[in-house]
Coordinates of C-alpha atoms in Angstrom, one line a residue:
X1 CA -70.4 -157.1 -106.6
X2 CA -72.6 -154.9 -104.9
X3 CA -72.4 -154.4 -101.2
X4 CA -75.6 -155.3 -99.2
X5 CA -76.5 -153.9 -95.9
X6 CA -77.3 -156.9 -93.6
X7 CA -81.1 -156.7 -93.2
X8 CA -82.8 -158.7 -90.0
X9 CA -84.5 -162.2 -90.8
X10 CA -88.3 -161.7 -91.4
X11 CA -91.3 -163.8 -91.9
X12 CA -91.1 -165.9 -95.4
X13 CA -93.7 -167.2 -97.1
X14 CA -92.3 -170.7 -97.5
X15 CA -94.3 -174.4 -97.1
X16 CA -90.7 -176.1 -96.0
X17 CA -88.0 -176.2 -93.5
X18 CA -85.8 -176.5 -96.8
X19 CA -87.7 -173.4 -98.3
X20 CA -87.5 -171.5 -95.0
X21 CA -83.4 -172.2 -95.1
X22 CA -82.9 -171.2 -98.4
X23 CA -85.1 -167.9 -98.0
X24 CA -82.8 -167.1 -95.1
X25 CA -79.5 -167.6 -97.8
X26 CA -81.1 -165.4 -99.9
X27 CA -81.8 -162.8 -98.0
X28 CA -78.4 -162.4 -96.5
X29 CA -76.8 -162.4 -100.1
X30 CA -79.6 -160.3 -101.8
X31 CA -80.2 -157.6 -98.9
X32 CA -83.9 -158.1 -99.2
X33 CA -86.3 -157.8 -96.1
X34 CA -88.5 -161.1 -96.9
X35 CA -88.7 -163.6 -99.8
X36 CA -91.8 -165.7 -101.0
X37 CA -91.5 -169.1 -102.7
X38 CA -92.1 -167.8 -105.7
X39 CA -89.8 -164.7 -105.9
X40 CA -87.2 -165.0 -108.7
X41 CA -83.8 -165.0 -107.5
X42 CA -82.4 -162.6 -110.5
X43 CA -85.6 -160.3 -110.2
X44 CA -84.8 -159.7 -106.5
X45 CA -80.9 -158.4 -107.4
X46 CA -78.8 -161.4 -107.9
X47 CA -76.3 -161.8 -110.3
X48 CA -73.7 -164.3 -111.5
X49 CA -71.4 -163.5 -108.1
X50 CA -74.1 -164.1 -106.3
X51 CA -75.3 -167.4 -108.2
X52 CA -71.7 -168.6 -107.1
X53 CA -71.7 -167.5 -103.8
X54 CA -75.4 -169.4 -103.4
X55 CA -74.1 -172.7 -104.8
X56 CA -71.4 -172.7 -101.8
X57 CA -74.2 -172.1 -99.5
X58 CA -76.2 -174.7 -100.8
X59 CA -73.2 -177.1 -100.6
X60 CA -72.3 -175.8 -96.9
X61 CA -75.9 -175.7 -95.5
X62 CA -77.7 -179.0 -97.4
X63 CA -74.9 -180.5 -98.5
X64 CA -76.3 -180.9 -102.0
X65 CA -74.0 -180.7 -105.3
X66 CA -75.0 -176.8 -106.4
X67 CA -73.1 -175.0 -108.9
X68 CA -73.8 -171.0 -110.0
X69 CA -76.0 -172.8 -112.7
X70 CA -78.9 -173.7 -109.9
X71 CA -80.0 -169.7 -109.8
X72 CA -80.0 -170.0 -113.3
X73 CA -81.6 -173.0 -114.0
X74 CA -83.9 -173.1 -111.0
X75 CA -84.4 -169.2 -110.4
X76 CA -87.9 -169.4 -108.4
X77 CA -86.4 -169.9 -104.8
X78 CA -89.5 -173.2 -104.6
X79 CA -87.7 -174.5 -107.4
X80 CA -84.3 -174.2 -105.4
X81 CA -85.7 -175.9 -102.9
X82 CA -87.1 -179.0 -104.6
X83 CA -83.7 -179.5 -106.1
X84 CA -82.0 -179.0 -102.8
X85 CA -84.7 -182.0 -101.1
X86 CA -83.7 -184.5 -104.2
X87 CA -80.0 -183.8 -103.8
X88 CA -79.2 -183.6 -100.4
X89 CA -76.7 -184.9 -98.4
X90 CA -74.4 -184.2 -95.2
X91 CA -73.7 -180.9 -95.2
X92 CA -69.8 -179.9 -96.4
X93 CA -67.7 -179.2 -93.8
X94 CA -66.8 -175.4 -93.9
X95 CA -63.7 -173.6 -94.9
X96 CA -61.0 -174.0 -93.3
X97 CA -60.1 -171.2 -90.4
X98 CA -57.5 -170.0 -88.4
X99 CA -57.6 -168.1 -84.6
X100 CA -54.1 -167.1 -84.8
X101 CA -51.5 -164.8 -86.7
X102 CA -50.3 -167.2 -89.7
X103 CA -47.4 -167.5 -91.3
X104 CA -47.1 -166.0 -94.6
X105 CA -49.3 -167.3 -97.0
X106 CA -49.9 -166.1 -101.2
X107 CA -53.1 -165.9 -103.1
X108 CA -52.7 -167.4 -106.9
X109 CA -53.2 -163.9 -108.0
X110 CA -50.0 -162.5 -105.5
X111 CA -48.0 -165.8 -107.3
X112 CA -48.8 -164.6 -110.7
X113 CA -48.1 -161.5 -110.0
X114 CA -44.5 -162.2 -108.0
X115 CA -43.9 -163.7 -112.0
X116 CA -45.1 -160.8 -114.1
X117 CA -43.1 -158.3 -111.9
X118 CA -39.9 -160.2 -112.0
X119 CA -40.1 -160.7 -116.4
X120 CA -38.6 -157.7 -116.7
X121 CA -35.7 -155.4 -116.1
X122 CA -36.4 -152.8 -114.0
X123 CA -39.1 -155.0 -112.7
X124 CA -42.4 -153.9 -113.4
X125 CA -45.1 -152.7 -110.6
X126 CA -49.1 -153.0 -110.2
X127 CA -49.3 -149.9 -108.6
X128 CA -52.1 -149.0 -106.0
X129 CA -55.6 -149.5 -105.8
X130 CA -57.0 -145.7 -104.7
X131 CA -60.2 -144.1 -103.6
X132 CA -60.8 -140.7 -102.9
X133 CA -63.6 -139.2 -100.2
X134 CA -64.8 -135.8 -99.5
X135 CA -64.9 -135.4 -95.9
X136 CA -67.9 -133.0 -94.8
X137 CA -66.8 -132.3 -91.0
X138 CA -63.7 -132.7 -89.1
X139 CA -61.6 -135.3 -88.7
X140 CA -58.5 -135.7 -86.1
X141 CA -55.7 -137.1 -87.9
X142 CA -54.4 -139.1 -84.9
X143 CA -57.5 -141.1 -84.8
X144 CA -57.4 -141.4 -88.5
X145 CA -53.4 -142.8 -87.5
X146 CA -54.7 -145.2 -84.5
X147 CA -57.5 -146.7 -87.1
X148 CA -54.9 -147.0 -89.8
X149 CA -53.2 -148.9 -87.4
X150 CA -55.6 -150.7 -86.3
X151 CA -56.4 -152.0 -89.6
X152 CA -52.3 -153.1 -90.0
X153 CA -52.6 -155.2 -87.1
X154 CA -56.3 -156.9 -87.9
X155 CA -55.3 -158.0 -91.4
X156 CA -51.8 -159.4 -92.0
X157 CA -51.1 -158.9 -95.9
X158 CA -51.2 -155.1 -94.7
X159 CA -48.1 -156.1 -92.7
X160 CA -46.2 -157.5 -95.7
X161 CA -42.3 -156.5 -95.2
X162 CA -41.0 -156.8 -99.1
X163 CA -36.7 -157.1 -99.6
X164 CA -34.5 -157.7 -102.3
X165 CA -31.8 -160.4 -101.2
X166 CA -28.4 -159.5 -103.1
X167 CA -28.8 -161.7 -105.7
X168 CA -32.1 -159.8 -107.2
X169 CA -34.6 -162.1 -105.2
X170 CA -37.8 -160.8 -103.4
X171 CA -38.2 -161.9 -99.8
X172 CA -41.7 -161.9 -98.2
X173 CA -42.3 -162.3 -94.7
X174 CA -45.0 -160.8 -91.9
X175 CA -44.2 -158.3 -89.5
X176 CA -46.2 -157.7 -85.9
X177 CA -46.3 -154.0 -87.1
X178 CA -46.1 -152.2 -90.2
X179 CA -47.4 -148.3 -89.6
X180 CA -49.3 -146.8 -92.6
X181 CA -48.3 -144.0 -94.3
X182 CA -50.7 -140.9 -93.6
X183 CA -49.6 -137.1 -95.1
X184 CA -51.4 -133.8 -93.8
X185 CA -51.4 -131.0 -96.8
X186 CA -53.7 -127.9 -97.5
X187 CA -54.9 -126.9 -100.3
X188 CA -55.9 -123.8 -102.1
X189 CA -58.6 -124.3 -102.9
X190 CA -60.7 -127.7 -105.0
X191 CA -59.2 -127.5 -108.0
X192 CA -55.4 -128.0 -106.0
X193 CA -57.0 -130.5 -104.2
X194 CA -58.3 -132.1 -107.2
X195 CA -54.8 -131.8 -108.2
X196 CA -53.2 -133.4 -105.3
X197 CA -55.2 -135.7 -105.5
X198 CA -54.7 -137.0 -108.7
X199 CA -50.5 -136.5 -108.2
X200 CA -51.1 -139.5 -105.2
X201 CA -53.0 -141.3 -107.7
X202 CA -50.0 -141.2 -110.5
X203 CA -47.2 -142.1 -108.2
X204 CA -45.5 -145.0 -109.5
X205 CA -45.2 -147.8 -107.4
X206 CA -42.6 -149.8 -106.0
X207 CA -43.6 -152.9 -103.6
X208 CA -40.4 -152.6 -101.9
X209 CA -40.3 -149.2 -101.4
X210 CA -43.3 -147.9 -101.1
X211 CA -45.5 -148.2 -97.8
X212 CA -48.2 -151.2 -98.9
X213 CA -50.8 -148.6 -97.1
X214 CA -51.2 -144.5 -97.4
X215 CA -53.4 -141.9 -96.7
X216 CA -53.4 -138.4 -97.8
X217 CA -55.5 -136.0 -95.8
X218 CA -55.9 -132.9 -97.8
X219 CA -57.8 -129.9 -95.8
X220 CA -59.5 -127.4 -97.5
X221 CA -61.2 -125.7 -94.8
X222 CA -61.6 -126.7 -90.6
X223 CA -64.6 -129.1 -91.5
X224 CA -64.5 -129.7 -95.4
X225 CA -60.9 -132.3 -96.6
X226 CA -60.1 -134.9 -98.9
X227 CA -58.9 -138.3 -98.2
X228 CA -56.8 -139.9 -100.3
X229 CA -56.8 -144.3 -99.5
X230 CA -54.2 -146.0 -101.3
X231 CA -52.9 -149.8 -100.8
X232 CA -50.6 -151.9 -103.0
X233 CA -52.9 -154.1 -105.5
X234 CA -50.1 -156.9 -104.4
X235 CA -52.0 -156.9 -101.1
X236 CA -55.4 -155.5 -101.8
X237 CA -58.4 -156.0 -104.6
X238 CA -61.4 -153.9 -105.3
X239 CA -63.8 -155.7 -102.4
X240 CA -60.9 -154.9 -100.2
X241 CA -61.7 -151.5 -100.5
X242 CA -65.1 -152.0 -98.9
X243 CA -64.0 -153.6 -96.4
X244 CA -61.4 -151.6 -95.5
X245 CA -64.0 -148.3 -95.9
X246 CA -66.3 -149.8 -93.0
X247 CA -64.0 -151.2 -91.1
X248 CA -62.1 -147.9 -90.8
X249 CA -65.1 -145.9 -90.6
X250 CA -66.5 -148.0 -87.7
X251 CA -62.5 -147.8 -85.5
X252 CA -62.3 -143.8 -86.4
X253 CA -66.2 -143.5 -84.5
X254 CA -65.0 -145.6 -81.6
X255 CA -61.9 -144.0 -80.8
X256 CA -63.2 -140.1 -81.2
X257 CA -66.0 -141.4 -78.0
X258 CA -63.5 -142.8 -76.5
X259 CA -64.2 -146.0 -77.1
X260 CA -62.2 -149.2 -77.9
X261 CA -61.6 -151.2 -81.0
X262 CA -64.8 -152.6 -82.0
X263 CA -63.7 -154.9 -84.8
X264 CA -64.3 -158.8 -83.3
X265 CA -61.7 -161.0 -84.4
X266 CA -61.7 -162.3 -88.2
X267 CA -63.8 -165.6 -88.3
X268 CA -60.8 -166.8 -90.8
X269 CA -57.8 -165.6 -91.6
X270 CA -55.9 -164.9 -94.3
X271 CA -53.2 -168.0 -94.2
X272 CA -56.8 -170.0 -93.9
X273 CA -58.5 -169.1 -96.9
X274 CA -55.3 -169.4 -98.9
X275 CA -54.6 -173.0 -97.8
X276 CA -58.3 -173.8 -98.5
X277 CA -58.4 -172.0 -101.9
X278 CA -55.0 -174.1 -102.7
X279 CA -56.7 -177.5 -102.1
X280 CA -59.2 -176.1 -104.3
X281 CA -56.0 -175.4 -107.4
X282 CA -55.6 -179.2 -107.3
X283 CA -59.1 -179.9 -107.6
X284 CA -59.8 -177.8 -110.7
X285 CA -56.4 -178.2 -112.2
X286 CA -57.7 -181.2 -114.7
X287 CA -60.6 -178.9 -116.1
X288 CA -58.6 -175.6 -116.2
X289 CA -55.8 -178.0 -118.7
X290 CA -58.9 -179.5 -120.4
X291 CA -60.6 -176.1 -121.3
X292 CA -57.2 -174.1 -122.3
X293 CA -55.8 -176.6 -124.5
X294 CA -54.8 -175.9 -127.3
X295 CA -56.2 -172.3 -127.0
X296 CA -55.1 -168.9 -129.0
X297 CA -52.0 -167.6 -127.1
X298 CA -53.7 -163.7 -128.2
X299 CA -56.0 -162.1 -130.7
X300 CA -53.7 -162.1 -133.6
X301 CA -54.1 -160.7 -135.9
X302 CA -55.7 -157.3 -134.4
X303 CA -56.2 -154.8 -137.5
X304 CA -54.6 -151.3 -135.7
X305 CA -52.6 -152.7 -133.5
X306 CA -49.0 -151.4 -133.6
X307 CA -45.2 -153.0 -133.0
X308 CA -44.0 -152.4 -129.7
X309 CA -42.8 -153.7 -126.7
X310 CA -43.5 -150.7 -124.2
X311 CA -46.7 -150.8 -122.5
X312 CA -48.6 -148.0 -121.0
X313 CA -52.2 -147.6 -120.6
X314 CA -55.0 -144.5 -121.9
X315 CA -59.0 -144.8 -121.6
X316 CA -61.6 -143.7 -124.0
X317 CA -64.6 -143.1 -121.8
X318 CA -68.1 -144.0 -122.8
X319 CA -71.4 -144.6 -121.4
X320 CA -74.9 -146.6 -122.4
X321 CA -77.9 -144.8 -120.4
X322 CA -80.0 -146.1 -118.1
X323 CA -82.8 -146.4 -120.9
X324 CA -79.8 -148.7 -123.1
X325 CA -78.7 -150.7 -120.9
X326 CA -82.1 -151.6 -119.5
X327 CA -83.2 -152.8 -122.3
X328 CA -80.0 -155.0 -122.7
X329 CA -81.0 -156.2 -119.1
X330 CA -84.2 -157.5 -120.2
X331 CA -83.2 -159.1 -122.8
X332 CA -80.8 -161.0 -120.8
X333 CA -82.8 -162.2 -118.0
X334 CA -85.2 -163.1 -120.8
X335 CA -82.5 -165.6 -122.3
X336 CA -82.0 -166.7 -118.7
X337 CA -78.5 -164.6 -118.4
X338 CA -77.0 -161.7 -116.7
X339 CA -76.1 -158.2 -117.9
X340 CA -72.3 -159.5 -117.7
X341 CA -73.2 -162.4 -119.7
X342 CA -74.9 -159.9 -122.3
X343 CA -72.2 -157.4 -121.8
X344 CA -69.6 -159.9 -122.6
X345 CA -71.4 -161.6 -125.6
X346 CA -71.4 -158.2 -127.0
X347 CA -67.6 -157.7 -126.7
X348 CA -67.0 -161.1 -127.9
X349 CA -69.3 -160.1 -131.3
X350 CA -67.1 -156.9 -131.9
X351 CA -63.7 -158.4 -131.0
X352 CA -64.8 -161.6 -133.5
X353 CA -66.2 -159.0 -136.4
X354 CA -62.8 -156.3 -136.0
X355 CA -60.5 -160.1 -136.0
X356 CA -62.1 -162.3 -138.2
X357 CA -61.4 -165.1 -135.0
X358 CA -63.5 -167.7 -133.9
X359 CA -62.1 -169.1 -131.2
X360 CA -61.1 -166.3 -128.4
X361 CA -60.8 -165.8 -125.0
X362 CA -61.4 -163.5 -122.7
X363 CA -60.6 -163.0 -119.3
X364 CA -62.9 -161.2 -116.3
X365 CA -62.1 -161.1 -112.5
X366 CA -64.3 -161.9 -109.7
X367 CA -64.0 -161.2 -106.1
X368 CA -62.7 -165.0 -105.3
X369 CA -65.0 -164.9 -101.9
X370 CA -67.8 -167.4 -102.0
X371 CA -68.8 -167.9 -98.6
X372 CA -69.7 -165.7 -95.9
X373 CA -66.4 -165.5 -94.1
X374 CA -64.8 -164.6 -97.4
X375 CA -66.2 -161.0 -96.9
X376 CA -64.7 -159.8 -94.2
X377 CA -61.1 -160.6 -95.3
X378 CA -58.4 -158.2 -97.1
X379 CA -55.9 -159.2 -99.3
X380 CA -55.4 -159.7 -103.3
X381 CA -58.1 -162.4 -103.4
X382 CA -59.3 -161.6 -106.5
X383 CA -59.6 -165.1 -108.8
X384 CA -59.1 -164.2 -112.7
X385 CA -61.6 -166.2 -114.8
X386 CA -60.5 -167.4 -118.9
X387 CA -63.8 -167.5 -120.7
X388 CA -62.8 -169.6 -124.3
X389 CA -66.1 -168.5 -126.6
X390 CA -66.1 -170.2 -129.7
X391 CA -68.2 -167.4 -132.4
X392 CA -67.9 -170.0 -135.6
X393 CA -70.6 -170.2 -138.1
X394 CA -71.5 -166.2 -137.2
X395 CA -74.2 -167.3 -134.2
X396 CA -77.2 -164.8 -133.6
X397 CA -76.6 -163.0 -130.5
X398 CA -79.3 -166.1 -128.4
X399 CA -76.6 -168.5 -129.6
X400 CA -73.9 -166.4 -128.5
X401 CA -75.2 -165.6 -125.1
X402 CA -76.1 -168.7 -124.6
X403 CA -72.4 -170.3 -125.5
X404 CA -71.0 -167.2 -123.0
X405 CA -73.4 -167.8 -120.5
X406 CA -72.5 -171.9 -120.2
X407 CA -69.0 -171.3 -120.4
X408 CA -69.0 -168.4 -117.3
X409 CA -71.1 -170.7 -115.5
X410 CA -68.4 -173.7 -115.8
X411 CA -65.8 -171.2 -115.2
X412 CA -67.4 -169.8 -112.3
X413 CA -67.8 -173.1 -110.9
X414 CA -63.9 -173.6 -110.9
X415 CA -62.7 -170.2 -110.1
X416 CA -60.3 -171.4 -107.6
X417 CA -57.7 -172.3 -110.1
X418 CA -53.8 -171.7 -110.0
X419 CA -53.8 -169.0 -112.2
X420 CA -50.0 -168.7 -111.8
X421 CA -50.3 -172.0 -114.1
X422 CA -52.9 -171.1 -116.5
X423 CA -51.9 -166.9 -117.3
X424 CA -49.0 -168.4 -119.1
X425 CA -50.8 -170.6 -121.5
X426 CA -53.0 -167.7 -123.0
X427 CA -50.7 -164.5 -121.8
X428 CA -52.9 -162.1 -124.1
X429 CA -56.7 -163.0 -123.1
X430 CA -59.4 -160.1 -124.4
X431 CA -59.9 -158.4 -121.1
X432 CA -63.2 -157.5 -119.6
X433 CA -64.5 -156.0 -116.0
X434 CA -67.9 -155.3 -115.2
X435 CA -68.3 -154.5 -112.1
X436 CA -71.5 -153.2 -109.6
X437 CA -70.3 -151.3 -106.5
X438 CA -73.3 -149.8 -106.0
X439 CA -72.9 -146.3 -104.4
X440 CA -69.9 -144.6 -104.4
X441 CA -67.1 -144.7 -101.9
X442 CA -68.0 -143.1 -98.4
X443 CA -66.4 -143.5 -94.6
X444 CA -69.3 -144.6 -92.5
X445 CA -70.1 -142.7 -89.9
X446 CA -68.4 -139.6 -91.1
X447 CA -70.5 -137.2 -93.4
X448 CA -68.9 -138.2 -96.4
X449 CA -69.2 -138.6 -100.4
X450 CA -67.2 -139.5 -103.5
X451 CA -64.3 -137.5 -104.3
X452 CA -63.0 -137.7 -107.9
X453 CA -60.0 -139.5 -109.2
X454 CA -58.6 -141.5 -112.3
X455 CA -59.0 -144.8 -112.2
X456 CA -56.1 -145.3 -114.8
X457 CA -52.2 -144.9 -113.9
X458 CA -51.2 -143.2 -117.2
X459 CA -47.9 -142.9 -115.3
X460 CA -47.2 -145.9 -115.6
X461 CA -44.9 -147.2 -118.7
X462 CA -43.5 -150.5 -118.7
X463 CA -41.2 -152.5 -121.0
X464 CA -42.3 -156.4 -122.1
X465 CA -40.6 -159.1 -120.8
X466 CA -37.8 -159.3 -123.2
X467 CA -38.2 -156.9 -126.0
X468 CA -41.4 -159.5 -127.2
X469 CA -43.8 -157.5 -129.2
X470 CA -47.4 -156.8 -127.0
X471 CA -49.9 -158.3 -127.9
X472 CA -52.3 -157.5 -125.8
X473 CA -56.0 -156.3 -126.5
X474 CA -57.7 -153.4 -125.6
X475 CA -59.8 -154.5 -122.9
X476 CA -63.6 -153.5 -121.8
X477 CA -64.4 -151.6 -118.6
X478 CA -67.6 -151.4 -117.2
X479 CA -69.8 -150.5 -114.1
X480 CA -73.2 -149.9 -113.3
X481 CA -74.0 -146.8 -111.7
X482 CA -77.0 -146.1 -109.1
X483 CA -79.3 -144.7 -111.9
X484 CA -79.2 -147.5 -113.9
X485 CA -76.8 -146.1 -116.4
X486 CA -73.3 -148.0 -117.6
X487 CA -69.9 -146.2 -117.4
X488 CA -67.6 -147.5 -119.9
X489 CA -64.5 -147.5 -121.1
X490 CA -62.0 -148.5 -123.6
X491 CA -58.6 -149.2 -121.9
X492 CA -55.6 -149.9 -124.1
X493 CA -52.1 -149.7 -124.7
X494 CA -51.1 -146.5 -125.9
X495 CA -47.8 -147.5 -127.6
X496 CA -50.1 -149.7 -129.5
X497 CA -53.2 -148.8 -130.8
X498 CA -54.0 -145.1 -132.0
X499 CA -57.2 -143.6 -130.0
X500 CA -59.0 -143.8 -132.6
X501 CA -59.0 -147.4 -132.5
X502 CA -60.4 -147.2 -129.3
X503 CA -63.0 -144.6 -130.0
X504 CA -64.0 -147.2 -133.3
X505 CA -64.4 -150.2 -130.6
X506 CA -66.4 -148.5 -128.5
X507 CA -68.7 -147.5 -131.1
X508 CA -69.2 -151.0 -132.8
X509 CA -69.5 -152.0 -128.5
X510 CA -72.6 -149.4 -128.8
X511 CA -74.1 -150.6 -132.0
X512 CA -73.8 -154.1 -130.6
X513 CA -75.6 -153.6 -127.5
X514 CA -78.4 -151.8 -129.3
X515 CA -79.1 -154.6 -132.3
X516 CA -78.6 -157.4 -129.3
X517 CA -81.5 -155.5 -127.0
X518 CA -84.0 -155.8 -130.3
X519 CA -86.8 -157.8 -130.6
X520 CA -85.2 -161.2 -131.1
X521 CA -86.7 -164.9 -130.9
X522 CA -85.7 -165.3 -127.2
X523 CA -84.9 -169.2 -127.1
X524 CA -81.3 -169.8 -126.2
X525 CA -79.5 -172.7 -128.1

C-alpha cells in the first residue's frame, strides 16, 4: 500500500520482448529505476497488493490467466516471463471507462454500509477519515477554497447530496457543486492546536448533515498552521487520502502562480469502475458462497468478553522494532509469504490459543484498485476480504502460514465480491489491517510534515442493531513505519472487553511473533 513515485523507464537487462514488458510492469508498480531478469519481485518491494495488481497487468498486457499467486510462485521476473510466453493469449480488454459525469453509482462497500447505518435507531455513522499536516510557510486560504473546490468538481462521490425522504429513507443523488467546508481559527499556541485538532477529529458524524468534505486551517503564527483534512468514509478510503494530498497539493501550486487547474481529466470515472467491479460481484459470487459456507457466524466463545449491546471503540498501542519485525520479514519471504501473511498467521495462532477455535475467520481490507487507472480515483473503493483459516490439529507456524498464505491468495484473486451479500453471513469476522503508507502525510509542494492526531473516534458510541449482544472481536492494527519498525494496536470494544484484555492479546501477539521469527524448518506444507 505504499505510494511509489513514478520513476522514468530505463535500460533492463532482459533477453525477451516478453521480459522487456514485464520489467516495464514492474517498474511502474515497484518504483524501481531498472530491473534485471533475475531480480526477485518481493526483494525489490512488492507485496501481496502488489502481487494482485501484477496479475491484472499480466491479464491486460499478455492476456495470460495470472492470479496474485504468479509473484509468489514465479518471483524471479525471467520466471514471470516464461510463464507469461506458455500462457498467453489476446490481451483482456481493459476496464471499462467513462468521459462524462455519471449518474450515481455505489461501491459494495457504500451498499454495505447504506445497511449497517440503517440497523439501528438513531442510525449509526462511519464518521470521517482525517489527516492532519503542519504547514511550514504560508498558505492563502482562498486558494486552499478554489482547490477544495476543485477537487468537488473532478471527483463526483465528493458531490454526494444525502436526504431523508419522510418516511426514514436515504436518498442519494449527484450534484454539479457541492462546496467544502473550510474553518480559519488561531491558536494559542501547539498544545491548543493539538487540541483543536483532535476536537475536529472527535466530531461525530452525520452523512446527512455533515459536509462529506472539511478543512480546518489552524494558524499558529504568519508562516507556521495546521491543516486539518477530513471526508466522510461513506465517500472516501485510506488511498483516497493520497490522492486527494497530491492532487490538492499540485491545484494549491497552480493557482498561487497564477496558473490554471493542472489536473487532466480522470482516465475513468467513478460510475465506470463501479459498473466494471459489479460485473466482477457476479463473477465471484459462486466462490465467495462456496468458501463462507457454513462458516462461524463470530468467535464464540471469546474468554473476557462482556454482555452488551453498545459499541464503542478504545486502542491499546503497541509496537515490534525494526530489529522484530525484520526478522519476522525474513522468515516470511523465506516460506515464500509476506509480512501480512506472517502478521496474520500470528493473529490467527493467538486468537485460536485465547478460543480454543479451529475454524475462524478474519477479515482485512485492501485498496480494491488493481489496475493503473484505479489510482487516480476517490471514493470508498476499498474491497473487504474474509480469510476462513482452518488451525486444526495445532499446525506449526510453516503449516499455518502456509494455509493463510493460499487462502489470501484465493481471496485476493476474487476481491471484487458483493460484500453487501457476504458481511451478513459472518457479521463478526476477527478484524485485521496492516497497512504500509510509507511516509507520512505531507501537501506537495508546500513545506509540509505530519501533524499528530487519533486515529480512533472514541466519540463515537453506538447501539447494536436490536439490542443483539456484540460479538465482535478485538481486531489487529498494524503499519509499517519508514524505519522498519511496526506500530500496533489492539482496537476493541470498550463496553466489552476490560483493557486488560487488550493489553493480554497484544502480549501473546508479541510472544507469537518472536517464537514464529526462530529458527524453524522453512518448508511450507
Amino acid at each position: 500500500m505504499t505510494y511509489s513515485p513514478a520513476v522514468p523507464p530505463k535500460e533492463v537487462d532482459a533477453n525477451s520482448a516478453t521480459e522487456r514488458a514485464l520489467a516495464g510492469i514492474w517498474r511502474r508498480l515497484l518504483g524501481v529505476a531498472r530491473v534485471d531478469r533475475q531480480d526477485d519481485f518481493f526483494a525489490l518491494g512488492g507485496d501481496s497488493f502488489r502481487a494482485g495488481r501484477l496479475a491484472a497487468e499480466v491479464r491486460q498486457a499478455f492476456g495470460a490467466p495470472a492470479t496474485a499467486a504468479l509473484a509468489f510462485d514465479r518471483p524471479v521476473l525471467a520466471g514471470q516471463a516464461a510463464w507469461i510466453d506458455a500462457h498467453a493469449s489476446t490481451p483482456a480488454p481493459a476496464p471499462a471507462t467513462t468521459g462524462a459525469d455519471p449518474e450515481l453509482a455505489l461501491t459494495t462497500q457504500q451498499l454495505e454500509f447504506l445497511d449497517w447505518m440503517a440497523a439501528t435507531e438513531p442510525p449509526r455513522d462511519p464518521g470521517a477519515i482525517s489527516t492532519a499536516i503542519r504547514l511550514r510557510e504560508p498558505l492563502d486560504p482562498e486558494l486552499l477554497r478554489r482547490a477544495l473546490d476543485a477537487l468537488t468538481r473532478r471527483h463526483e462521490p465528493l458531490r454526494l447530496l444525502r436526504e431523508r425522504t419522510p418516511d426514514g429513507r436515504l436518498q442519494l443523488s449527484v450534484a454539479a457543486e457541492l462546496p467544502a467546508e473550510l474553518e480559519l481559527v488561531t491558536a494559542r499556541d501547539e498544545a491548543h492546536a493539538a487540541e483543536l485538532a483532535r476536537d475536529e477529529r472527535e466530531r461525530v458524524g452525520d452523512l446527512v448533515a455533515d459536509p462529506l468534505v472539511r478543512a480546518l486551517l489552524i494558524r499558529l503564527a504568519p508562516n507556521d498552521a495546521v491543516l486539518v483534512l477530513s471526508v466522510h468514509h461513506f465517500v472516501f478510503d485510506g488511498w483516497s487520502l493520497g490522492v486527494l494530498l497530491r492532487e490538492l497539493g499540485r491545484l494549491v501550486s497552480a493557482f498561487a502562480a497564477g496558473r490554471p487547474d493542472p489536473l487532466a481529466p480522470p482516465a475513468l470515472h467513478h460510475a465506470g469502475y463501479c459498473a466494471w467491479t459489479a460485473q466482477q460481484w457476479d463473477r465471484n459470487r459462486e466462490f465467495w458462497q462456496q468458501r463462507l459456507a457454513g462458516a462461524p457466524r463470530a468467535l464464540e466463545p471469546f474468554p473476557g468478553r462482556l454482555r452488551t449491546d453498545r459499541f464503542s471503540r478504545r486502542r491499546h498501542g503497541f509496537e515490534l522494532s525494526a530489529a522484530e519485525l525484520g526478522a519476522l520479514r525474513l522468515r516470511a519471504r523465506a516460506l515464500g509469504a509476506t509480512p501480512f501473511m506472517a502478521v496474520a498467521a500470528c493473529w490467527t495462532r493467538v486468537l485460536a490459543d485465547w478460543t480454543g477455535l479451529t475454524d475462524l475467520v478474519l477479515m482485512s481490507p485492501v485498496p480494491g484498485r488493481t489496475a493503473a487507472e484505479h489510482d487516480a480515483l476517490i471514493g470508498c473503493l476499498v474491497q473487504s476480504l474474509l480469510l476462513r483459516v482452518d488451525t486444526a490439529a495445532a499446525p506449526d507456524f510453516p503449516t499455518l502460514l502456509g494455509r493463510v498464505r493460499t487462502t489470501a491468495l484465493e481471496a485476493a484473486t476474487h476481491q471484487f465480491h458483493a460484500y453487501h451479500e457476504t458481511a451478513p453471513l459472518v457479521p463478526f469476522p476477527a478484524r485485521i489491517h496492516y497497512e504500509n503508507w510509507g511516509s507520512g502525510p505531507f501537501l506537495p509542494g508546500v513545506r509540509s510534515e505530519p501533524f499528530p492526531l487519533p486515529r480512533e473516534q472514541e466519540g463515537l458510541d453506538w447501539p447494536t442493531p436490536g439490542g443483539e449482544l456484540d460479538l465482535s472481536t478485538p481486531e489487529l492494527i498494524c503499519e509499517e513505519r519508514p524505519d522498519g519498525s511496526l506500530s500496533a494496536a489492539v482496537v476493541y470494544n470498550h463496553h466489552a472487553f476490560a483493557p486488560d484484555t487488550a493489553a493480554r492479546l497484544a502480549a501473546a501477539f508479541r510472544t507469537e511473533v518472536a517464537a514464529a521469527a526462530g529458527p524453524q524448518e522453512s518448508t511450507l506444507a
